[in-house]
Amino acid sequence: MRWLFLLLLLPHLALAAASNVVASPRDTVRLISATNDAPGGTLRLALEFSLRPGWHIYWQNPGDAGFPPRPTAQPPVVFGALEFPPPQFFAQGTVGAYVLSGHVVLPFMARNVVGGSVTAQAMWLVCADICVPEHAVFTLALPGGASAEAGLFPAPSIVPSPFAATLAPDGTLTVTGPGRAQVAAARFFPLAPGGIVNAAPQPLSFTPSGLVLHLTLDTPGRAMPGVLELTDPSGQMQALRLTPAPAPAPRHPPYWALALLGGLILNLMPCVFPVLAMKACGFARLGGAAHGHIRREALGYAAGVMLSMLALAGVLLGLRAAGVAAFWGFQFQSPVFVACAAWVVFAAGLSLAGLFHFAAPGFTRHMPARHSFFTGLLAVVLATPCTAPFMAPAVAAALALPPFAALEIFFALGLGLAAPVLLLAFIPQLAARLPRPGGWMLWLQRILALPMFGTFAWLGWVLFRQAGTDGLLILLAGAVFLLLVLRRQPAFALAVLALLPFLHAAPAAALTLPGAQPYSATRLAALRAAGRPVFIDLTASWCVTCLVNEHTTLLAPRLQAAFAARHVALLVGDWTNRDPAITALLERDHRAGVPLYLYYPPGQARGEILPQILSPHVVLGFLGP
């Protein structure tokens, strides 16, 4: 009777449903089944991996290295796609990979199964310090009945996300719902390769409506389904499958309008003061002239501004197309350019001081409009060390747009810079109010030479910081030779040019603030990891806006005391000479040049960008109470 009872119970016993086992020093692998038969020719199978400590295989999107396991069926059997659990992030240098370790079960469906067994070939890559490709053939018998391995098949561990998500073109992944109290860490894994820079950090921040992950996109604009892993403060992880919707485009004013307004304001910036001196002398000489003559001179100046601005845009866009990181004011990083600009300004100052007759600067009553054209050209050259409000987003957008759209923005910038003079060309009543020429003009001209010599001294200081004492001596020697040339001794012209090859970068100590450290990405990461608030000042010796902000705001005792009271770490990046680390930070924050001011509050992943024109009140508003 006992044997008869066991025979009756046999169909209900769970029998092993596993293949041959393939073992190595790295792993043990077999093929298992959820059942011991295939009703309708359908069977649920799985590759089961038991990986030794320190070894891993790869997820469905392996990241920057490896490939996922690949089972292959023997016809007429067909295998479906593997079902993967949530991955782990593995970083090694600049390589970011998505891996699985420990005990891993990868289910998949088999169809058209006939007979009492199923055979699968499989290959996989198992890695630790080295990677070893492995492959095997598994044969699994199907005796019928229940499977003893059915309990090994996991329940779905990646569930559909209940939260709405959007992905912006700059890589900002916004998820509405989970907040700071529920999420301690988060990471996004694309289902397919090529969506993001896998090794890049994904800084986490929070908004009142949810969380934000800042991804570094590899291919902007593409749909990117993926898995979002959220870890709560207790260490429990939840994996959500989601496909972020495209974020609505942010509403910006037309960039050409920002450029036009920035160009207008640029006329009031310190960089353009020397050109304003030349303009003022020219205005005085035009008093009482016919309006047609005034119009020709004004249009000549505007043409010089517009054409030189478009030429500067062409150089910028061409260098960037060639892979060179060129930004607004980049030419002042060259000691040769700084020296040449200083000599031109010095010559203009000597002319205004009456030491010789130099007709090119300014408007003249008896000289053709081409001299006004050269004044406009000089205005653009001297304007580039300054940045006016509204200019930064416009120029940054121009450097990221196609060429024709970029030229439209630079055209608007030049039009704004030239607009005050253009008013003389098209408003006769304004031109009629110009004062009549007289002896007072000579005194005005001598006074207005002072800003030119001041600019020469400032450019000399910039060159000293770029090329050291030797660079400053070369500049002064060139100024002496230039004076002799202008005093009708042209033989010294070659001597001025012969000095240029001797200008080499030999920078002085970097610009800094009291208690500040030099900027580096590593130092910033360490300070943020320690929970310190961080203020970053990206500056340059040739950036007049930077220097004004530092002396009127950042060095103010009130603000220095606020930094100390809040334990704010100060980092200063000196971009007087080209620095790849600073260039990378400017590109990351979509800025066209310095100044750039960033503030990282404690626990906030992304820095807040401050205005380019600072005041103590503005900075204190970002620091908070």
Coordinates of C-alpha atoms in Angstrom, one line a residue:
M1 CA 0.0 0.0 0.0
R2 CA 2.9 2.4 0.8
W3 CA 4.4 2.0 -2.7
L4 CA 0.9 2.5 -4.3
F5 CA 0.5 5.8 -2.3
L6 CA 3.9 7.1 -3.5
L7 CA 3.0 6.2 -7.1
L8 CA -0.3 8.2 -6.8
L9 CA 1.6 11.2 -5.2
L10 CA 4.4 11.2 -7.9
P11 CA 2.7 13.5 -10.4
H12 CA 2.3 16.2 -7.6
L13 CA 5.9 16.1 -6.4
A14 CA 8.2 19.0 -7.5
L15 CA 11.1 17.6 -9.6
A16 CA 14.3 19.2 -10.4
A17 CA 14.1 21.3 -13.6
A18 CA 17.7 22.2 -14.1
S19 CA 20.3 21.6 -16.7
N20 CA 23.9 20.6 -16.4
V21 CA 26.0 23.0 -14.3
V22 CA 29.0 24.9 -15.8
A23 CA 31.5 26.0 -13.1
S24 CA 34.6 28.0 -13.2
P25 CA 36.7 29.8 -10.5
R26 CA 34.6 32.9 -11.3
D27 CA 31.0 31.6 -11.4
T28 CA 28.6 28.7 -11.5
V29 CA 25.9 28.8 -14.2
R30 CA 22.9 26.6 -15.1
L31 CA 19.7 26.7 -17.1
I32 CA 16.5 26.3 -15.0
S33 CA 12.8 26.1 -15.8
A34 CA 9.7 27.3 -13.9
T35 CA 7.9 24.1 -14.9
N36 CA 8.8 20.6 -16.1
D37 CA 6.6 20.6 -19.2
A38 CA 5.8 23.1 -22.0
P39 CA 2.0 23.4 -22.4
G40 CA 1.3 24.8 -25.8
G41 CA 5.0 24.7 -26.6
T42 CA 5.7 27.6 -24.2
L43 CA 8.2 27.4 -21.3
R44 CA 9.6 30.0 -18.9
L45 CA 13.3 29.5 -18.5
A46 CA 16.1 31.4 -16.8
L47 CA 19.9 31.5 -16.7
E48 CA 21.0 31.3 -13.1
F49 CA 24.4 32.8 -12.1
S50 CA 26.2 32.3 -8.8
L51 CA 29.1 34.8 -9.1
R52 CA 32.1 34.6 -6.8
P53 CA 32.8 37.8 -4.7
G54 CA 34.3 40.6 -6.7
W55 CA 33.1 39.2 -10.1
H56 CA 30.2 40.6 -12.1
I57 CA 28.3 40.2 -15.4
Y58 CA 26.6 43.0 -17.4
W59 CA 23.1 44.4 -17.5
Q60 CA 21.0 44.7 -20.6
N61 CA 22.7 48.1 -21.2
P62 CA 26.3 47.4 -20.2
G63 CA 27.4 51.0 -20.2
D64 CA 30.9 51.7 -21.5
A65 CA 32.2 48.2 -21.4
G66 CA 31.1 44.5 -21.8
F67 CA 28.0 42.9 -23.1
P68 CA 25.0 41.2 -21.5
P69 CA 24.5 37.4 -21.4
R70 CA 23.1 36.0 -24.7
P71 CA 21.2 32.7 -24.8
T72 CA 20.6 31.2 -28.3
A73 CA 18.0 28.5 -29.0
Q74 CA 18.1 25.6 -31.4
P75 CA 15.4 25.8 -34.1
P76 CA 12.4 25.5 -34.1
V77 CA 12.7 26.9 -30.5
V78 CA 12.7 30.7 -30.1
F79 CA 13.9 32.6 -27.1
G80 CA 12.5 35.9 -25.9
A81 CA 14.4 38.8 -24.4
L82 CA 16.1 38.4 -21.0
E83 CA 14.3 40.0 -18.0
F84 CA 16.9 41.9 -15.9
P85 CA 16.8 43.0 -12.3
P86 CA 17.9 46.5 -11.4
P87 CA 21.6 47.1 -12.1
Q88 CA 24.5 48.3 -10.0
F89 CA 26.7 51.2 -11.1
F90 CA 30.4 50.3 -11.5
A91 CA 32.9 53.1 -12.2
Q92 CA 36.6 52.7 -13.0
G93 CA 38.3 55.9 -14.0
T94 CA 36.4 57.4 -17.0
V95 CA 34.5 54.1 -17.6
G96 CA 31.0 53.7 -16.2
A97 CA 29.3 50.3 -16.5
Y98 CA 26.0 48.7 -15.3
V99 CA 26.6 45.3 -13.8
L100 CA 25.0 42.5 -11.8
S101 CA 26.8 40.5 -9.1
G102 CA 26.1 37.8 -6.5
H103 CA 23.1 35.5 -7.2
V104 CA 21.5 36.5 -10.5
V105 CA 18.5 34.9 -12.2
L106 CA 17.6 36.1 -15.7
P107 CA 14.3 34.8 -16.9
F108 CA 13.1 34.6 -20.5
M109 CA 10.4 32.8 -22.5
A110 CA 10.9 29.9 -24.8
R111 CA 8.4 29.1 -27.6
N112 CA 7.9 26.2 -30.0
V113 CA 9.3 23.8 -27.4
V114 CA 8.7 20.2 -28.5
G115 CA 9.8 16.9 -27.0
G116 CA 11.1 16.1 -23.6
S117 CA 14.0 18.6 -23.4
V118 CA 15.3 22.0 -24.4
T119 CA 18.8 23.0 -25.3
A120 CA 20.4 26.5 -25.1
Q121 CA 23.7 27.9 -26.0
A122 CA 24.8 30.9 -24.0
M123 CA 27.8 33.3 -23.9
W124 CA 28.5 35.9 -21.3
L125 CA 31.3 38.1 -20.0
V126 CA 32.4 37.9 -16.4
C127 CA 34.7 40.5 -15.0
A128 CA 36.7 41.6 -12.0
D129 CA 40.2 43.1 -12.4
I130 CA 40.2 41.2 -15.7
C131 CA 37.4 40.1 -18.0
V132 CA 36.9 36.5 -19.2
P133 CA 34.4 35.6 -21.9
E134 CA 32.6 32.3 -21.1
H135 CA 30.2 30.1 -23.1
A136 CA 28.4 26.8 -22.6
V137 CA 25.7 24.5 -23.9
F138 CA 22.9 23.7 -21.5
T139 CA 20.4 20.8 -21.9
L140 CA 17.4 20.6 -19.6
A141 CA 15.1 17.6 -19.4
L142 CA 11.3 18.1 -19.1
P143 CA 10.0 15.0 -17.3
G144 CA 6.6 16.7 -16.6
G145 CA 5.1 17.9 -13.3
A146 CA 6.1 20.8 -11.0
S147 CA 9.5 22.3 -10.9
A148 CA 11.7 22.4 -7.8
E149 CA 13.3 25.6 -9.2
A150 CA 10.0 27.5 -9.6
G151 CA 10.8 29.4 -6.4
L152 CA 14.0 30.8 -7.8
F153 CA 12.1 32.9 -10.4
P154 CA 12.0 36.4 -9.0
A155 CA 8.9 38.6 -8.9
P156 CA 9.3 41.7 -11.1
S157 CA 11.7 44.0 -9.2
I158 CA 11.4 46.9 -11.7
V159 CA 7.9 48.3 -11.6
P160 CA 6.2 51.0 -13.7
S161 CA 6.8 54.5 -12.2
P162 CA 3.7 56.2 -10.7
F163 CA 5.5 59.6 -11.1
A164 CA 5.5 61.9 -14.0
A165 CA 9.0 62.7 -15.4
T166 CA 10.5 65.1 -18.0
L167 CA 13.9 65.3 -19.6
A168 CA 15.2 68.7 -20.8
P169 CA 17.7 69.1 -23.6
D170 CA 20.4 70.1 -21.1
G171 CA 20.0 66.8 -19.3
T172 CA 17.8 67.9 -16.4
L173 CA 15.6 64.9 -15.4
T174 CA 12.7 66.2 -13.3
V175 CA 10.5 63.7 -11.4
T176 CA 7.3 64.9 -9.8
G177 CA 6.5 63.2 -6.5
P178 CA 9.3 61.8 -4.3
G179 CA 10.9 64.4 -2.1
R180 CA 13.8 64.9 0.2
A181 CA 12.2 62.9 3.1
Q182 CA 11.7 59.8 0.9
V183 CA 14.9 59.8 -1.2
A184 CA 18.5 59.8 0.0
A185 CA 20.1 58.8 -3.3
A186 CA 19.0 58.3 -6.9
R187 CA 20.5 57.2 -10.2
F188 CA 19.0 56.8 -13.7
F189 CA 20.0 53.9 -16.0
P190 CA 19.0 54.1 -19.7
L191 CA 17.7 50.9 -21.1
A192 CA 19.7 51.3 -24.4
P193 CA 23.3 52.4 -24.8
G194 CA 24.3 55.8 -26.0
G195 CA 21.9 58.1 -24.1
I196 CA 24.1 59.6 -21.5
V197 CA 27.7 59.8 -20.5
N198 CA 27.7 56.8 -18.2
A199 CA 30.6 57.7 -15.9
A200 CA 29.4 61.3 -15.3
P201 CA 28.0 62.0 -11.8
Q202 CA 24.3 62.6 -11.6
P203 CA 23.9 65.3 -9.0
L204 CA 20.6 65.1 -7.0
S205 CA 18.6 68.1 -5.9
F206 CA 15.0 68.7 -4.8
T207 CA 12.2 71.1 -5.7
P208 CA 8.9 71.6 -3.9
S209 CA 7.3 69.2 -6.3
G210 CA 9.8 66.4 -6.5
L211 CA 13.4 65.7 -7.3
V212 CA 15.9 66.6 -10.1
L213 CA 18.8 64.6 -11.5
H214 CA 21.3 66.4 -13.7
L215 CA 22.4 64.0 -16.4
T216 CA 25.2 64.5 -18.9
L217 CA 23.6 63.7 -22.2
D218 CA 25.5 61.9 -25.0
T219 CA 22.8 62.3 -27.6
P220 CA 20.4 65.2 -26.7
G221 CA 16.9 65.1 -28.1
R222 CA 16.4 61.3 -28.2
A223 CA 13.7 59.4 -26.2
M224 CA 15.3 57.7 -23.3
P225 CA 13.4 55.0 -21.4
G226 CA 15.2 53.7 -18.4
V227 CA 15.2 52.6 -14.8
L228 CA 15.3 55.1 -12.0
E229 CA 16.7 53.7 -8.7
L230 CA 15.5 55.5 -5.6
T231 CA 17.1 54.7 -2.2
D232 CA 15.4 55.9 0.9
P233 CA 17.2 57.0 4.1
S234 CA 17.0 53.5 5.5
G235 CA 18.9 52.1 2.5
Q236 CA 15.9 50.4 0.8
M237 CA 16.0 50.7 -3.0
Q238 CA 13.0 51.0 -5.3
A239 CA 13.5 50.5 -9.1
L240 CA 11.0 52.3 -11.4
R241 CA 10.7 51.9 -15.1
L242 CA 9.9 55.3 -16.8
T243 CA 10.2 57.1 -20.1
P244 CA 10.7 60.8 -19.4
A245 CA 8.6 63.1 -21.6
P246 CA 10.4 66.0 -23.4
A247 CA 10.5 69.0 -21.0
P248 CA 8.8 72.0 -22.4
A249 CA 11.2 74.5 -23.8
P250 CA 12.0 77.3 -21.3
R251 CA 10.7 80.6 -22.3
H252 CA 13.5 83.1 -23.0
P253 CA 13.2 86.6 -24.4
P254 CA 14.5 86.6 -28.0
Y255 CA 18.3 86.3 -27.8
W256 CA 18.7 89.0 -30.4
A257 CA 16.8 91.4 -28.1
L258 CA 19.0 90.5 -25.1
A259 CA 22.1 91.1 -27.4
L260 CA 20.7 94.5 -28.5
L261 CA 20.1 95.6 -25.0
G262 CA 23.5 94.3 -23.8
G263 CA 25.2 96.2 -26.6
L264 CA 23.5 99.4 -25.6
I265 CA 24.6 98.9 -21.9
L266 CA 28.1 98.0 -23.1
N267 CA 28.5 101.7 -24.0
L268 CA 28.4 102.5 -20.3
M269 CA 31.0 99.9 -19.3
P270 CA 34.6 100.9 -18.3
C271 CA 36.1 99.1 -21.3
V272 CA 34.5 101.5 -23.7
F273 CA 35.5 104.7 -21.8
P274 CA 38.6 105.3 -24.0
V275 CA 36.5 105.0 -27.2
L276 CA 34.0 107.4 -25.6
A277 CA 36.9 109.9 -25.3
M278 CA 37.5 109.6 -29.0
K279 CA 33.8 109.9 -29.7
A280 CA 33.6 113.0 -27.6
C281 CA 36.4 114.7 -29.5
G282 CA 34.8 113.7 -32.8
F283 CA 31.4 115.1 -31.7
A284 CA 33.1 118.4 -30.8
R285 CA 34.7 118.7 -34.2
L286 CA 31.4 118.0 -36.0
G287 CA 29.6 120.9 -34.4
G288 CA 28.2 123.2 -37.1
A289 CA 28.9 120.7 -39.9
A290 CA 26.2 119.8 -42.5
H291 CA 24.0 116.9 -41.5
G292 CA 25.0 114.9 -44.5
H293 CA 28.6 115.0 -43.3
I294 CA 27.6 114.0 -39.8
R295 CA 25.6 111.1 -41.2
R296 CA 28.5 109.8 -43.2
E297 CA 30.8 109.9 -40.1
A298 CA 28.2 108.2 -37.9
L299 CA 27.5 105.5 -40.5
G300 CA 31.3 105.0 -40.9
Y301 CA 31.6 104.4 -37.2
A302 CA 28.6 102.0 -37.1
A303 CA 30.0 100.1 -40.1
G304 CA 33.3 99.6 -38.2
V305 CA 31.5 98.3 -35.2
M306 CA 29.2 96.0 -37.2
L307 CA 31.8 94.5 -39.4
S308 CA 34.4 94.0 -36.7
M309 CA 31.7 92.4 -34.4
L310 CA 30.7 90.0 -37.3
A311 CA 34.4 89.3 -37.9
L312 CA 34.9 88.5 -34.2
A313 CA 31.8 86.2 -34.4
G314 CA 33.3 84.4 -37.4
V315 CA 36.6 83.8 -35.7
L316 CA 34.8 82.5 -32.5
L317 CA 32.5 80.2 -34.5
G318 CA 35.3 79.0 -36.7
L319 CA 37.6 78.1 -33.7
R320 CA 34.8 76.3 -32.0
A321 CA 33.9 74.4 -35.1
A322 CA 37.6 73.3 -35.2
G323 CA 37.4 72.1 -31.6
V324 CA 39.0 75.0 -29.9
A325 CA 37.2 76.3 -26.7
A326 CA 37.0 80.0 -27.7
F327 CA 34.9 82.4 -25.6
W328 CA 34.0 86.1 -25.4
G329 CA 37.3 88.0 -24.8
F330 CA 39.4 84.9 -25.6
Q331 CA 41.9 87.0 -27.6
F332 CA 43.0 88.8 -24.4
Q333 CA 44.5 85.4 -23.2
S334 CA 47.3 86.0 -25.8
P335 CA 50.2 88.2 -24.6
V336 CA 50.8 89.3 -28.2
F337 CA 47.3 90.5 -28.7
V338 CA 47.4 92.4 -25.4
A339 CA 50.7 94.1 -26.4
C340 CA 49.3 95.1 -29.8
A341 CA 46.1 96.5 -28.3
A342 CA 48.1 98.4 -25.7
W343 CA 50.3 100.0 -28.4
V344 CA 47.3 101.1 -30.4
V345 CA 45.7 102.7 -27.3
F346 CA 49.0 104.4 -26.5
A347 CA 49.2 105.8 -30.0
A348 CA 45.7 107.1 -29.7
G349 CA 46.5 108.7 -26.4
L350 CA 49.6 110.5 -27.8
S351 CA 47.4 111.8 -30.6
L352 CA 44.8 113.2 -28.2
A353 CA 47.6 114.7 -26.1
G354 CA 48.7 116.7 -29.2
L355 CA 52.2 115.1 -29.4
F356 CA 51.6 114.2 -33.0
H357 CA 48.7 114.3 -35.5
F358 CA 47.0 110.9 -35.7
A359 CA 43.9 111.2 -37.7
A360 CA 42.5 107.7 -37.4
P361 CA 40.9 107.9 -34.0
G362 CA 37.7 109.8 -33.8
F363 CA 35.5 111.8 -36.1
T364 CA 37.2 114.6 -38.0
R365 CA 35.5 117.3 -40.0
H366 CA 38.0 117.2 -42.9
M367 CA 38.9 113.5 -43.0
P368 CA 36.9 110.8 -44.8
A369 CA 34.5 108.5 -42.9
R370 CA 37.1 105.7 -43.0
H371 CA 38.7 107.1 -39.9
S372 CA 35.4 106.8 -38.1
F373 CA 35.3 103.2 -39.4
F374 CA 38.6 102.5 -37.6
T375 CA 37.3 104.1 -34.4
G376 CA 34.3 101.6 -34.5
L377 CA 36.7 98.7 -35.0
L378 CA 38.7 99.8 -32.0
A379 CA 35.5 100.1 -29.9
V380 CA 34.8 96.4 -30.5
V381 CA 38.4 95.4 -29.7
L382 CA 38.4 97.3 -26.4
A383 CA 34.8 96.2 -25.5
T384 CA 35.5 92.5 -25.3
P385 CA 37.1 92.5 -21.8
C386 CA 33.7 93.7 -20.5
T387 CA 30.4 91.9 -20.1
A388 CA 27.2 93.9 -19.8
P389 CA 24.0 92.7 -18.3
F390 CA 21.9 90.6 -20.7
M391 CA 25.0 89.8 -22.8
A392 CA 26.0 86.5 -21.1
P393 CA 22.9 84.4 -22.1
A394 CA 22.8 86.0 -25.6
V395 CA 26.5 85.3 -26.4
A396 CA 26.3 81.8 -24.8
A397 CA 23.3 81.0 -27.0
A398 CA 25.1 82.3 -30.0
L399 CA 28.0 80.0 -29.5
A400 CA 25.6 77.0 -29.3
L401 CA 23.4 77.9 -32.3
P402 CA 23.9 77.3 -36.0
P403 CA 26.1 79.8 -37.7
F404 CA 23.5 82.0 -39.3
A405 CA 21.4 82.3 -36.0
A406 CA 24.7 83.0 -34.1
L407 CA 25.6 85.8 -36.5
E408 CA 22.1 87.3 -36.1
I409 CA 22.8 87.6 -32.3
F410 CA 26.3 89.2 -32.8
F411 CA 24.8 91.6 -35.4
A412 CA 22.3 92.7 -32.7
L413 CA 25.1 93.1 -30.2
G414 CA 27.0 95.3 -32.6
L415 CA 23.9 97.3 -33.4
G416 CA 23.4 98.0 -29.7
L417 CA 27.0 99.2 -29.3
A418 CA 26.7 101.5 -32.4
A419 CA 23.1 102.7 -31.6
P420 CA 24.0 105.9 -29.7
V421 CA 26.1 107.2 -32.6
L422 CA 23.6 106.1 -35.2
L423 CA 21.1 108.5 -33.6
L424 CA 23.2 111.3 -35.0
A425 CA 22.8 109.9 -38.5
F426 CA 19.0 109.7 -38.4
I427 CA 17.9 112.5 -36.0
P428 CA 19.0 115.9 -37.5
Q429 CA 17.7 117.8 -34.5
L430 CA 20.1 115.9 -32.2
A431 CA 23.1 116.6 -34.5
A432 CA 22.1 120.3 -34.6
R433 CA 22.6 120.6 -30.9
L434 CA 26.3 119.7 -31.1
P435 CA 28.5 122.6 -29.7
R436 CA 30.5 124.7 -32.2
P437 CA 34.2 124.0 -32.5
G438 CA 36.5 126.4 -30.6
G439 CA 39.7 126.7 -28.5
W440 CA 38.1 124.7 -25.8
M441 CA 38.4 121.6 -27.9
L442 CA 42.2 121.5 -27.4
W443 CA 41.7 121.4 -23.6
L444 CA 39.0 118.7 -23.9
Q445 CA 41.2 116.7 -26.2
R446 CA 44.1 116.8 -23.6
I447 CA 41.8 115.8 -20.8
L448 CA 40.3 112.9 -22.8
A449 CA 43.8 111.6 -23.4
L450 CA 44.0 110.5 -19.8
P451 CA 41.6 107.5 -20.2
M452 CA 43.7 106.3 -23.1
F453 CA 46.9 106.3 -21.0
G454 CA 44.9 104.7 -18.1
T455 CA 43.9 101.9 -20.5
F456 CA 47.5 101.5 -21.6
A457 CA 48.6 101.2 -17.9
W458 CA 45.8 98.6 -17.3
L459 CA 46.8 96.5 -20.3
G460 CA 50.4 96.7 -19.1
W461 CA 49.3 95.2 -15.8
V462 CA 47.5 92.5 -17.7
L463 CA 50.6 91.7 -19.7
F464 CA 52.7 91.7 -16.5
R465 CA 50.4 89.0 -15.1
Q466 CA 50.5 87.0 -18.3
A467 CA 54.2 87.4 -19.3
G468 CA 55.9 88.6 -16.1
T469 CA 58.5 91.4 -15.8
D470 CA 60.0 90.5 -19.2
G471 CA 56.6 91.0 -20.9
L472 CA 56.2 94.4 -19.2
L473 CA 59.7 95.6 -20.3
I474 CA 58.9 94.5 -23.9
L475 CA 55.7 96.5 -23.8
L476 CA 57.5 99.6 -22.6
A477 CA 60.3 99.2 -25.1
G478 CA 57.7 98.9 -27.8
A479 CA 56.0 102.0 -26.6
V480 CA 59.3 104.0 -26.9
F481 CA 59.9 102.6 -30.4
L482 CA 56.3 103.5 -31.4
L483 CA 56.8 107.0 -30.1
L484 CA 59.9 107.4 -32.3
V485 CA 57.9 106.0 -35.3
L486 CA 55.1 108.5 -34.7
R487 CA 57.7 111.3 -34.5
R488 CA 58.6 110.6 -38.1
Q489 CA 61.3 108.0 -37.6
P490 CA 59.7 105.0 -39.4
A491 CA 62.8 102.9 -39.2
F492 CA 61.8 101.9 -35.7
A493 CA 58.5 100.3 -36.9
L494 CA 60.3 97.0 -37.6
A495 CA 61.8 97.2 -34.1
V496 CA 58.3 97.2 -32.6
L497 CA 57.2 94.2 -34.6
A498 CA 60.5 92.4 -33.8
L499 CA 59.6 92.5 -30.1
L500 CA 56.5 90.3 -30.5
P501 CA 58.2 86.9 -30.8
F502 CA 59.8 87.5 -27.4
L503 CA 56.4 87.6 -25.6
H504 CA 55.8 84.3 -23.8
A505 CA 53.4 83.3 -21.1
A506 CA 55.1 83.4 -17.7
P507 CA 52.1 84.1 -15.4
A508 CA 52.3 85.7 -12.0
A509 CA 50.5 84.3 -9.0
A510 CA 46.8 83.7 -9.7
L511 CA 44.1 86.3 -8.7
T512 CA 42.5 85.4 -5.5
L513 CA 40.4 86.7 -2.6
P514 CA 41.2 86.7 1.2
G515 CA 41.0 83.1 2.5
A516 CA 40.2 81.7 -1.0
Q517 CA 41.7 78.6 -2.6
P518 CA 42.4 78.0 -6.3
Y519 CA 39.4 76.4 -8.1
S520 CA 39.6 72.7 -9.1
A521 CA 36.8 70.2 -9.7
T522 CA 38.4 67.9 -7.1
R523 CA 38.5 70.6 -4.5
L524 CA 34.9 71.6 -5.2
A525 CA 33.8 67.9 -4.9
A526 CA 35.6 67.5 -1.6
L527 CA 34.1 70.7 -0.1
R528 CA 30.6 69.7 -1.1
A529 CA 31.1 66.2 0.2
A530 CA 32.0 67.8 3.6
G531 CA 28.8 69.8 3.6
R532 CA 30.4 73.2 3.2
P533 CA 28.7 76.0 1.3
V534 CA 30.9 77.0 -1.7
F535 CA 31.2 80.3 -3.6
I536 CA 33.1 80.2 -6.9
D537 CA 34.6 83.3 -8.6
L538 CA 35.8 82.8 -12.2
T539 CA 37.8 85.9 -13.1
A540 CA 40.6 87.2 -15.3
S541 CA 43.1 90.1 -15.1
W542 CA 41.8 91.5 -18.5
C543 CA 38.1 91.3 -17.4
V544 CA 37.2 94.8 -16.3
T545 CA 33.8 93.6 -15.1
C546 CA 35.5 91.0 -12.9
L547 CA 37.8 93.5 -11.3
V548 CA 35.1 96.0 -10.6
N549 CA 32.9 93.4 -9.0
E550 CA 35.8 92.2 -6.8
H551 CA 36.7 95.6 -5.5
T552 CA 33.2 96.9 -5.0
T553 CA 31.5 93.7 -3.8
L554 CA 33.6 90.6 -3.1
L555 CA 36.3 92.5 -1.1
A556 CA 33.7 94.5 0.9
P557 CA 34.2 94.0 4.7
R558 CA 30.4 93.3 5.0
L559 CA 30.5 90.5 2.6
Q560 CA 33.8 89.0 3.8
A561 CA 32.2 88.9 7.3
A562 CA 29.2 87.1 5.9
F563 CA 31.3 84.5 4.2
A564 CA 33.2 83.9 7.5
A565 CA 30.0 83.7 9.6
R566 CA 28.4 81.2 7.3
H567 CA 31.7 79.2 6.8
V568 CA 31.5 79.6 3.1
A569 CA 34.5 78.1 1.2
L570 CA 35.8 80.5 -1.5
L571 CA 37.2 79.1 -4.7
V572 CA 38.8 81.5 -7.3
G573 CA 39.5 80.4 -10.9
D574 CA 41.9 82.7 -12.7
W575 CA 41.3 82.6 -16.5
T576 CA 43.8 85.3 -17.4
N577 CA 45.6 82.5 -19.3
R578 CA 43.9 79.5 -20.8
D579 CA 43.0 76.9 -18.1
P580 CA 41.1 73.7 -19.2
A581 CA 39.5 73.2 -15.8
I582 CA 37.9 76.7 -15.9
T583 CA 37.0 76.3 -19.6
A584 CA 35.2 73.0 -18.7
L585 CA 33.2 74.7 -15.9
L586 CA 32.2 77.6 -18.2
E587 CA 31.0 75.1 -20.8
R588 CA 29.1 73.1 -18.3
D589 CA 27.1 76.1 -17.2
H590 CA 26.7 77.4 -20.8
R591 CA 28.6 80.6 -20.2
A592 CA 30.4 82.5 -23.0
G593 CA 33.2 83.8 -20.7
V594 CA 34.0 85.4 -17.4
P595 CA 32.9 86.6 -15.0
L596 CA 31.0 83.6 -13.7
Y597 CA 29.8 83.4 -10.0
L598 CA 28.4 80.2 -8.6
Y599 CA 27.1 79.5 -5.1
Y600 CA 26.5 75.9 -3.8
P601 CA 24.4 75.8 -0.7
P602 CA 25.0 72.8 1.6
G603 CA 23.3 69.7 0.3
Q604 CA 22.3 71.2 -3.1
A605 CA 23.7 69.3 -6.1
R606 CA 23.8 72.1 -8.6
G607 CA 25.2 75.6 -8.1
E608 CA 23.2 78.8 -8.4
I609 CA 24.4 81.3 -11.0
L610 CA 24.7 84.9 -9.8
P611 CA 24.3 88.0 -12.0
Q612 CA 27.4 89.2 -13.7
I613 CA 27.1 92.7 -12.1
L614 CA 27.3 92.2 -8.4
S615 CA 26.5 94.1 -5.3
P616 CA 26.8 93.1 -1.6
H617 CA 23.0 93.0 -1.4
V618 CA 22.7 90.6 -4.4
V619 CA 25.3 88.2 -3.0
L620 CA 23.8 88.2 0.5
G621 CA 20.5 87.3 -1.0
F622 CA 22.0 84.1 -2.4
L623 CA 23.8 83.3 0.9
G624 CA 20.5 83.4 2.8
P625 CA 19.8 84.3 6.4

